[in-house]
PDB file of C-alpha atoms in Angstrom:
ATOM      1  CA  MET A   1     102.954 102.641 105.868  1.00 57.00           C
ATOM      2  CA  ALA A   2     102.701 100.319 108.874  1.00 72.00           C
ATOM      3  CA  VAL A   3      99.977  99.875 111.487  1.00 71.00           C
ATOM      4  CA  THR A   4     100.962  98.406 114.853  1.00 79.00           C
ATOM      5  CA  LYS A   5      99.070  96.789 117.697  1.00 84.00           C
ATOM      6  CA  ILE A   6     100.051  94.856 120.827  1.00 88.00           C
ATOM      7  CA  ILE A   7      98.382  91.920 122.575  1.00 88.00           C
ATOM      8  CA  PRO A   8      99.438  90.617 126.016  1.00 91.00           C
ATOM      9  CA  ILE A   9      99.887  86.849 126.302  1.00 91.00           C
ATOM     10  CA  LYS A  10      98.928  85.319 129.633  1.00 86.00           C
ATOM     11  CA  ALA A  11      99.048  81.689 128.467  1.00 81.00           C
ATOM     12  CA  THR A  12      99.918  79.470 125.487  1.00 86.00           C
ATOM     13  CA  VAL A  13     103.203  81.227 124.688  1.00 92.00           C
ATOM     14  CA  GLN A  14     104.506  78.272 122.706  1.00 91.00           C
ATOM     15  CA  LYS A  15     101.286  77.998 120.713  1.00 92.00           C
ATOM     16  CA  ALA A  16     101.526  81.659 119.731  1.00 94.00           C
ATOM     17  CA  VAL A  17     105.189  81.214 118.764  1.00 96.00           C
ATOM     18  CA  GLU A  18     104.354  78.163 116.650  1.00 95.00           C
ATOM     19  CA  TYR A  19     101.682  80.165 114.858  1.00 95.00           C
ATOM     20  CA  ILE A  20     103.933  83.085 113.934  1.00 96.00           C
ATOM     21  CA  CYS A  21     106.742  80.673 112.860  1.00 96.00           C
ATOM     22  CA  ASN A  22     104.487  78.616 110.582  1.00 95.00           C
ATOM     23  CA  PRO A  23     106.629  77.586 107.556  1.00 95.00           C
ATOM     24  CA  ASP A  24     103.683  78.119 105.199  1.00 95.00           C
ATOM     25  CA  LYS A  25     103.469  81.747 106.289  1.00 95.00           C
ATOM     26  CA  THR A  26     107.197  82.559 106.551  1.00 96.00           C
ATOM     27  CA  ASP A  27     108.444  81.137 103.224  1.00 94.00           C
ATOM     28  CA  ASP A  28     109.621  77.886 104.778  1.00 94.00           C
ATOM     29  CA  GLU A  29     110.980  79.715 107.856  1.00 93.00           C
ATOM     30  CA  LEU A  30     113.105  82.095 105.768  1.00 95.00           C
ATOM     31  CA  TYR A  31     111.652  85.156 107.509  1.00 97.00           C
ATOM     32  CA  ILE A  32     112.297  84.243 111.144  1.00 97.00           C
ATOM     33  CA  ASP A  33     114.829  85.931 113.432  1.00 97.00           C
ATOM     34  CA  CYS A  34     115.376  85.612 117.183  1.00 96.00           C
ATOM     35  CA  SER A  35     117.290  87.246 120.003  1.00 97.00           C
ATOM     36  CA  ASN A  36     118.041  85.603 123.351  1.00 96.00           C
ATOM     37  CA  CYS A  37     115.663  82.706 122.653  1.00 95.00           C
ATOM     38  CA  SER A  38     114.694  79.990 120.192  1.00 93.00           C
ATOM     39  CA  PRO A  39     111.283  79.339 118.565  1.00 92.00           C
ATOM     40  CA  PHE A  40     111.543  75.696 119.611  1.00 91.00           C
ATOM     41  CA  CYS A  41     111.652  76.291 123.369  1.00 92.00           C
ATOM     42  CA  ALA A  42     110.518  79.892 123.832  1.00 92.00           C
ATOM     43  CA  LYS A  43     108.094  78.992 126.631  1.00 90.00           C
ATOM     44  CA  LEU A  44     110.825  77.402 128.744  1.00 93.00           C
ATOM     45  CA  GLU A  45     113.203  80.289 128.113  1.00 95.00           C
ATOM     46  CA  PHE A  46     110.539  82.884 128.888  1.00 94.00           C
ATOM     47  CA  ASP A  47     109.680  81.021 132.097  1.00 91.00           C
ATOM     48  CA  PHE A  48     113.355  81.028 133.065  1.00 92.00           C
ATOM     49  CA  TYR A  49     113.635  84.791 132.584  1.00 93.00           C
ATOM     50  CA  ARG A  50     110.496  85.230 134.650  1.00 90.00           C
ATOM     51  CA  TYR A  51     111.891  83.039 137.413  1.00 88.00           C
ATOM     52  CA  ARG A  52     115.132  85.023 137.313  1.00 89.00           C
ATOM     53  CA  TYR A  53     113.098  88.202 137.864  1.00 88.00           C
ATOM     54  CA  ASP A  54     111.278  86.725 140.850  1.00 81.00           C
ATOM     55  CA  ASN A  55     112.147  83.203 141.961  1.00 73.00           C
ATOM     56  CA  SER A  56     109.178  83.195 144.328  1.00 62.00           C
ATOM     57  CA  VAL A  57     106.772  83.091 141.378  1.00 57.00           C
ATOM     58  CA  LYS A  58     104.987  79.756 141.471  1.00 52.00           C
ATOM     59  CA  GLU A  59     101.824  80.362 139.477  1.00 49.00           C
ATOM     60  CA  TYR A  60     103.254  80.546 135.975  1.00 50.00           C
ATOM     61  CA  ASN A  61      99.779  80.752 134.477  1.00 52.00           C
ATOM     62  CA  GLN A  62      99.101  84.040 136.266  1.00 65.00           C
ATOM     63  CA  GLY A  63      99.938  87.440 134.828  1.00 81.00           C
ATOM     64  CA  ILE A  64     101.432  88.447 131.504  1.00 89.00           C
ATOM     65  CA  LYS A  65     104.154  86.158 130.172  1.00 91.00           C
ATOM     66  CA  ALA A  66     104.837  87.813 126.837  1.00 94.00           C
ATOM     67  CA  TYR A  67     103.668  90.449 124.387  1.00 95.00           C
ATOM     68  CA  HIS A  68     102.610  89.873 120.800  1.00 95.00           C
ATOM     69  CA  GLN A  69     103.000  92.851 118.485  1.00 94.00           C
ATOM     70  CA  VAL A  70     101.726  92.963 114.903  1.00 92.00           C
ATOM     71  CA  GLN A  71     103.079  95.359 112.305  1.00 93.00           C
ATOM     72  CA  SER A  72     100.919  95.429 109.157  1.00 89.00           C
ATOM     73  CA  PHE A  73     101.865  97.086 105.866  1.00 89.00           C
ATOM     74  CA  LYS A  74      99.803  98.576 103.078  1.00 83.00           C
ATOM     75  CA  PRO A  75      99.221  95.944 100.349  1.00 84.00           C
ATOM     76  CA  GLY A  76     101.749  96.222  97.540  1.00 87.00           C
ATOM     77  CA  GLU A  77     103.981  98.734  99.337  1.00 88.00           C
ATOM     78  CA  VAL A  78     106.712  96.423 100.655  1.00 93.00           C
ATOM     79  CA  THR A  79     108.578  93.309  99.639  1.00 95.00           C
ATOM     80  CA  PRO A  80     108.918  90.471 102.152  1.00 96.00           C
ATOM     81  CA  GLU A  81     112.611  91.322 102.536  1.00 97.00           C
ATOM     82  CA  LEU A  82     111.923  94.976 103.331  1.00 96.00           C
ATOM     83  CA  ALA A  83     109.084  94.160 105.721  1.00 96.00           C
ATOM     84  CA  HIS A  84     111.303  91.720 107.600  1.00 97.00           C
ATOM     85  CA  LYS A  85     114.136  94.247 107.713  1.00 97.00           C
ATOM     86  CA  ILE A  86     111.782  96.835 109.243  1.00 97.00           C
ATOM     87  CA  GLY A  87     110.445  94.323 111.750  1.00 97.00           C
ATOM     88  CA  LYS A  88     113.952  93.369 112.884  1.00 97.00           C
ATOM     89  CA  GLU A  89     114.976  97.006 113.207  1.00 97.00           C
ATOM     90  CA  PHE A  90     111.821  97.818 115.180  1.00 97.00           C
ATOM     91  CA  ALA A  91     112.490  94.943 117.610  1.00 97.00           C
ATOM     92  CA  LYS A  92     116.170  95.848 117.936  1.00 97.00           C
ATOM     93  CA  ARG A  93     115.397  99.457 118.876  1.00 96.00           C
ATOM     94  CA  GLU A  94     112.448  98.547 121.083  1.00 96.00           C
ATOM     95  CA  PHE A  95     114.072  95.717 123.070  1.00 96.00           C
ATOM     96  CA  GLY A  96     117.827  95.940 122.461  1.00 92.00           C
ATOM     97  CA  GLU A  97     119.622  93.103 124.246  1.00 93.00           C
ATOM     98  CA  LYS A  98     117.473  93.373 127.368  1.00 94.00           C
ATOM     99  CA  PHE A  99     114.555  91.203 126.251  1.00 97.00           C
ATOM    100  CA  ALA A 100     114.167  87.955 124.349  1.00 97.00           C
ATOM    101  CA  TYR A 101     112.089  88.217 121.185  1.00 97.00           C
ATOM    102  CA  ILE A 102     111.152  86.504 117.935  1.00 98.00           C
ATOM    103  CA  VAL A 103     110.445  88.385 114.685  1.00 98.00           C
ATOM    104  CA  THR A 104     108.631  86.740 111.781  1.00 97.00           C
ATOM    105  CA  THR A 105     107.173  88.040 108.534  1.00 97.00           C
ATOM    106  CA  HIS A 106     104.016  86.498 107.094  1.00 96.00           C
ATOM    107  CA  ILE A 107     103.765  86.626 103.312  1.00 95.00           C
ATOM    108  CA  ASP A 108     100.786  84.335 102.742  1.00 91.00           C
ATOM    109  CA  LYS A 109      98.296  87.208 102.609  1.00 83.00           C
ATOM    110  CA  GLU A 110      97.912  90.218 100.338  1.00 82.00           C
ATOM    111  CA  HIS A 111      98.969  92.451 103.216  1.00 85.00           C
ATOM    112  CA  ILE A 112     102.463  91.473 104.354  1.00 93.00           C
ATOM    113  CA  HIS A 113     102.793  91.773 108.114  1.00 94.00           C
ATOM    114  CA  ASN A 114     105.290  91.177 110.907  1.00 95.00           C
ATOM    115  CA  HIS A 115     104.716  89.326 114.161  1.00 96.00           C
ATOM    116  CA  ILE A 116     106.946  90.059 117.154  1.00 97.00           C
ATOM    117  CA  ILE A 117     106.628  88.038 120.352  1.00 97.00           C
ATOM    118  CA  SER A 118     108.758  89.257 123.255  1.00 97.00           C
ATOM    119  CA  CYS A 119     109.229  88.044 126.813  1.00 96.00           C
ATOM    120  CA  ALA A 120     107.618  90.219 129.466  1.00 94.00           C
ATOM    121  CA  TYR A 121     110.753  89.896 131.638  1.00 94.00           C
ATOM    122  CA  SER A 122     114.296  91.036 130.879  1.00 95.00           C
ATOM    123  CA  THR A 123     116.967  88.408 130.349  1.00 95.00           C
ATOM    124  CA  ASP A 124     118.996  89.517 133.379  1.00 92.00           C
ATOM    125  CA  GLY A 125     115.961  89.570 135.669  1.00 90.00           C
ATOM    126  CA  SER A 126     116.282  93.273 136.406  1.00 90.00           C
ATOM    127  CA  ASN A 127     112.938  94.555 135.113  1.00 90.00           C
ATOM    128  CA  LYS A 128     109.722  93.950 133.202  1.00 92.00           C
ATOM    129  CA  TYR A 129     108.484  95.259 129.875  1.00 92.00           C
ATOM    130  CA  HIS A 130     105.768  97.801 130.568  1.00 81.00           C
ATOM    131  CA  ASP A 131     102.854  98.562 128.275  1.00 79.00           C
ATOM    132  CA  GLY A 132     101.652 101.703 130.023  1.00 69.00           C
ATOM    133  CA  GLY A 133      98.769 102.810 127.822  1.00 71.00           C
ATOM    134  CA  LEU A 134      98.677 105.881 125.583  1.00 73.00           C
ATOM    135  CA  LYS A 135     102.254 106.965 126.212  1.00 81.00           C
ATOM    136  CA  ASP A 136     103.639 103.618 125.066  1.00 86.00           C
ATOM    137  CA  ILE A 137     101.187 103.409 122.168  1.00 83.00           C
ATOM    138  CA  TYR A 138     102.465 106.732 120.846  1.00 85.00           C
ATOM    139  CA  ARG A 139     106.091 105.741 121.428  1.00 88.00           C
ATOM    140  CA  ARG A 140     105.812 102.433 119.546  1.00 91.00           C
ATOM    141  CA  ARG A 141     103.798 104.011 116.764  1.00 89.00           C
ATOM    142  CA  ASN A 142     106.327 106.823 116.333  1.00 90.00           C
ATOM    143  CA  LEU A 143     109.204 104.337 116.324  1.00 93.00           C
ATOM    144  CA  SER A 144     107.510 102.286 113.613  1.00 93.00           C
ATOM    145  CA  ASP A 145     106.797 105.424 111.561  1.00 92.00           C
ATOM    146  CA  GLU A 146     110.398 106.577 111.935  1.00 93.00           C
ATOM    147  CA  ILE A 147     111.755 103.286 110.589  1.00 95.00           C
ATOM    148  CA  CYS A 148     109.222 103.281 107.742  1.00 93.00           C
ATOM    149  CA  LYS A 149     110.297 106.787 106.723  1.00 92.00           C
ATOM    150  CA  GLU A 150     113.952 105.732 106.803  1.00 94.00           C
ATOM    151  CA  ASN A 151     113.068 103.006 104.320  1.00 93.00           C
ATOM    152  CA  GLY A 152     111.050 105.227 101.982  1.00 91.00           C
ATOM    153  CA  LEU A 153     107.563 104.147 103.066  1.00 89.00           C
ATOM    154  CA  SER A 154     104.554 106.360 103.685  1.00 77.00           C
ATOM    155  CA  VAL A 155     103.176 106.888 107.191  1.00 77.00           C
ATOM    156  CA  ILE A 156      99.746 107.737 108.548  1.00 67.00           C
ATOM    157  CA  GLU A 157      99.411 111.329 109.680  1.00 60.00           C
ATOM    158  CA  HIS A 158      98.161 111.333 113.273  1.00 53.00           C
ATOM    159  CA  ASN A 159      96.440 114.032 115.263  1.00 50.00           C
ATOM    160  CA  ASN A 160      97.145 113.070 118.853  1.00 49.00           C
ATOM    161  CA  LYS A 161      94.937 115.834 120.240  1.00 45.00           C
ATOM    162  CA  ASN A 162      91.856 114.153 118.813  1.00 43.00           C
ATOM    163  CA  TRP A 163      92.931 110.646 119.791  1.00 45.00           C
ATOM    164  CA  GLN A 164      90.668 108.933 122.319  1.00 45.00           C
ATOM    165  CA  SER A 165      91.462 106.230 124.796  1.00 44.00           C
ATOM    166  CA  TYR A 166      89.549 102.973 124.484  1.00 44.00           C
ATOM    167  CA  LYS A 167      87.426 103.870 127.489  1.00 43.00           C
ATOM    168  CA  GLU A 168      86.511 107.271 126.013  1.00 42.00           C
ATOM    169  CA  TRP A 169      85.763 105.660 122.670  1.00 45.00           C
ATOM    170  CA  GLU A 170      83.579 103.021 124.299  1.00 46.00           C
ATOM    171  CA  GLU A 171      81.617 105.588 126.280  1.00 46.00           C
ATOM    172  CA  ASN A 172      80.901 107.526 123.087  1.00 47.00           C
ATOM    173  CA  LYS A 173      79.769 104.451 121.196  1.00 46.00           C
ATOM    174  CA  LYS A 174      76.371 103.157 122.257  1.00 46.00           C
ATOM    175  CA  GLY A 175      73.569 101.028 120.865  1.00 44.00           C
ATOM    176  CA  THR A 176      74.399  98.977 117.789  1.00 49.00           C
ATOM    177  CA  SER A 177      77.831 100.537 117.142  1.00 70.00           C
ATOM    178  CA  TRP A 178      79.583  97.628 118.895  1.00 81.00           C
ATOM    179  CA  LYS A 179      77.829  95.168 116.609  1.00 85.00           C
ATOM    180  CA  GLN A 180      78.989  97.102 113.568  1.00 85.00           C
ATOM    181  CA  GLU A 181      82.552  97.148 114.830  1.00 88.00           C
ATOM    182  CA  LEU A 182      82.347  93.417 115.524  1.00 92.00           C
ATOM    183  CA  LYS A 183      81.084  92.758 111.982  1.00 91.00           C
ATOM    184  CA  ASN A 184      84.012  94.748 110.588  1.00 89.00           C
ATOM    185  CA  ILE A 185      86.478  92.689 112.653  1.00 92.00           C
ATOM    186  CA  ILE A 186      84.883  89.417 111.535  1.00 94.00           C
ATOM    187  CA  ASP A 187      84.918  90.512 107.874  1.00 91.00           C
ATOM    188  CA  LYS A 188      88.582  91.483 108.103  1.00 90.00           C
ATOM    189  CA  ASN A 189      89.602  88.200 109.701  1.00 91.00           C
ATOM    190  CA  ILE A 190      87.600  86.099 107.256  1.00 91.00           C
ATOM    191  CA  ALA A 191      89.569  87.713 104.438  1.00 86.00           C
ATOM    192  CA  ALA A 192      92.851  87.138 106.308  1.00 85.00           C
ATOM    193  CA  SER A 193      92.285  83.450 107.148  1.00 88.00           C
ATOM    194  CA  ASN A 194      93.090  80.262 105.277  1.00 87.00           C
ATOM    195  CA  ASN A 195      90.924  78.090 107.494  1.00 90.00           C
ATOM    196  CA  TRP A 196      88.758  78.031 110.611  1.00 92.00           C
ATOM    197  CA  SER A 197      91.733  77.757 112.994  1.00 88.00           C
ATOM    198  CA  ASP A 198      93.317  80.836 111.424  1.00 88.00           C
ATOM    199  CA  PHE A 199      90.058  82.720 111.885  1.00 91.00           C
ATOM    200  CA  ILE A 200      89.807  81.829 115.589  1.00 91.00           C
ATOM    201  CA  PHE A 201      93.417  82.902 116.175  1.00 88.00           C
ATOM    202  CA  CYS A 202      92.930  86.193 114.311  1.00 89.00           C
ATOM    203  CA  MET A 203      89.854  86.935 116.418  1.00 91.00           C
ATOM    204  CA  GLN A 204      91.887  86.273 119.571  1.00 89.00           C
ATOM    205  CA  GLU A 205      94.528  88.705 118.296  1.00 86.00           C
ATOM    206  CA  ASP A 206      91.772  91.326 118.161  1.00 88.00           C
ATOM    207  CA  ASN A 207      90.821  90.464 121.756  1.00 90.00           C
ATOM    208  CA  ILE A 208      87.575  88.770 120.708  1.00 92.00           C
ATOM    209  CA  ILE A 209      86.643  85.560 122.532  1.00 92.00           C
ATOM    210  CA  VAL A 210      84.858  83.097 120.233  1.00 93.00           C
ATOM    211  CA  ASN A 211      82.576  80.527 121.883  1.00 92.00           C
ATOM    212  CA  ASN A 212      81.962  77.745 119.380  1.00 88.00           C
ATOM    213  CA  THR A 213      80.691  75.108 121.814  1.00 86.00           C
ATOM    214  CA  ARG A 214      76.970  75.898 121.756  1.00 85.00           C
ATOM    215  CA  LYS A 215      74.207  75.850 119.183  1.00 87.00           C
ATOM    216  CA  TYR A 216      74.921  79.444 118.158  1.00 90.00           C
ATOM    217  CA  ILE A 217      78.435  80.845 117.887  1.00 94.00           C
ATOM    218  CA  THR A 218      79.035  83.910 120.086  1.00 94.00           C
ATOM    219  CA  PHE A 219      81.639  86.682 120.108  1.00 94.00           C
ATOM    220  CA  LYS A 220      82.676  88.593 123.217  1.00 93.00           C
ATOM    221  CA  GLY A 221      84.911  91.652 123.274  1.00 90.00           C
ATOM    222  CA  GLU A 222      86.676  93.115 126.279  1.00 85.00           C
ATOM    223  CA  ASN A 223      84.122  94.781 128.586  1.00 82.00           C
ATOM    224  CA  LYS A 224      81.394  93.867 126.081  1.00 86.00           C
ATOM    225  CA  LYS A 225      78.406  91.565 126.215  1.00 85.00           C
ATOM    226  CA  ALA A 226      78.570  88.361 124.186  1.00 90.00           C
ATOM    227  CA  VAL A 227      76.867  88.657 120.790  1.00 92.00           C
ATOM    228  CA  ARG A 228      75.391  85.724 118.887  1.00 92.00           C
ATOM    229  CA  GLY A 229      76.582  85.502 115.317  1.00 92.00           C
ATOM    230  CA  ASN A 230      73.118  85.117 113.831  1.00 89.00           C
ATOM    231  CA  THR A 231      72.022  88.418 115.433  1.00 88.00           C
ATOM    232  CA  LEU A 232      74.649  90.228 113.345  1.00 90.00           C
ATOM    233  CA  GLY A 233      73.036  89.049 110.109  1.00 87.00           C
ATOM    234  CA  GLU A 234      72.756  85.950 107.957  1.00 87.00           C
ATOM    235  CA  ASN A 235      76.429  86.146 106.947  1.00 90.00           C
ATOM    236  CA  TYR A 236      77.704  85.734 110.514  1.00 93.00           C
ATOM    237  CA  SER A 237      76.474  82.318 111.607  1.00 93.00           C
ATOM    238  CA  ARG A 238      79.071  79.601 112.204  1.00 93.00           C
ATOM    239  CA  GLU A 239      78.217  77.818 108.963  1.00 93.00           C
ATOM    240  CA  LYS A 240      78.168  80.999 106.892  1.00 93.00           C
ATOM    241  CA  ILE A 241      81.537  82.180 108.240  1.00 94.00           C
ATOM    242  CA  LYS A 242      83.133  78.826 107.354  1.00 93.00           C
ATOM    243  CA  GLU A 243      81.567  79.035 103.909  1.00 92.00           C
ATOM    244  CA  ARG A 244      82.887  82.577 103.410  1.00 92.00           C
ATOM    245  CA  ILE A 245      86.419  81.548 104.436  1.00 92.00           C
ATOM    246  CA  LYS A 246      86.309  78.723 101.884  1.00 89.00           C
ATOM    247  CA  THR A 247      84.998  81.030  99.170  1.00 87.00           C
ATOM    248  CA  GLU A 248      87.628  83.684  99.904  1.00 82.00           C
ATOM    249  CA  ASN A 249      90.404  81.109  99.562  1.00 78.00           C
ATOM    250  CA  GLU A 250      88.992  79.734  96.307  1.00 77.00           C
ATOM    251  CA  VAL A 251      89.009  83.250  94.891  1.00 69.00           C
ATOM    252  CA  LYS A 252      92.596  83.828  96.068  1.00 59.00           C
ATOM    253  CA  HIS A 253      93.812  80.613  94.460  1.00 62.00           C
ATOM    254  CA  LYS A 254      92.137  81.486  91.169  1.00 55.00           C
TER     255      LYS A 254
END
């Protein structure tokens, strides 16, 4: 069983690539594969493909440069080799030879997961990669499920008729429901992080902006008001989150 999500990257392409290619997470870079690019200079190559698409583009910090997709597997269901095989097959069918991409498999957590970063512009400059909402969400999800089934893995049964868009979901969730969702995201990312930097990056992957520059840490989701950590409960202050990350890692090592 695999769960997929996609995050647009408007800046810091190389930083994101360096994160997913971390040797400590990829078994000393064993689980890294690329097509039409290299992890060492992905930003330059992605910029070149973008320039080839439109050589009048001057503001390279504007717009979407790349897409970051995450494919997470049920704990204990896959080996690193199988997860990486599925990630490579997913990228091959999704992008073919038209787009540059990097596939890595992280094995440093209980839940093995793939990271796929792809250029938003085709290598020949003919078109862009479009993430068009529900239609593309269903397409990518079905592709991932298809490959999982081919490799003997379970899949989540979906009922598309009852599926809601983010806007519909947001309109139906009022009051303190956003705070509860935020707490769930923080809890998940605390468990998934080795250190504070990991935690900040994981929150960014979930489209949560963390402001750690003031007296109280705040979290802001897309189209949401910023929420101070201490208003979520005593376990969500800056100090308590750092303490929980440390405790989680001590338990893992034991």
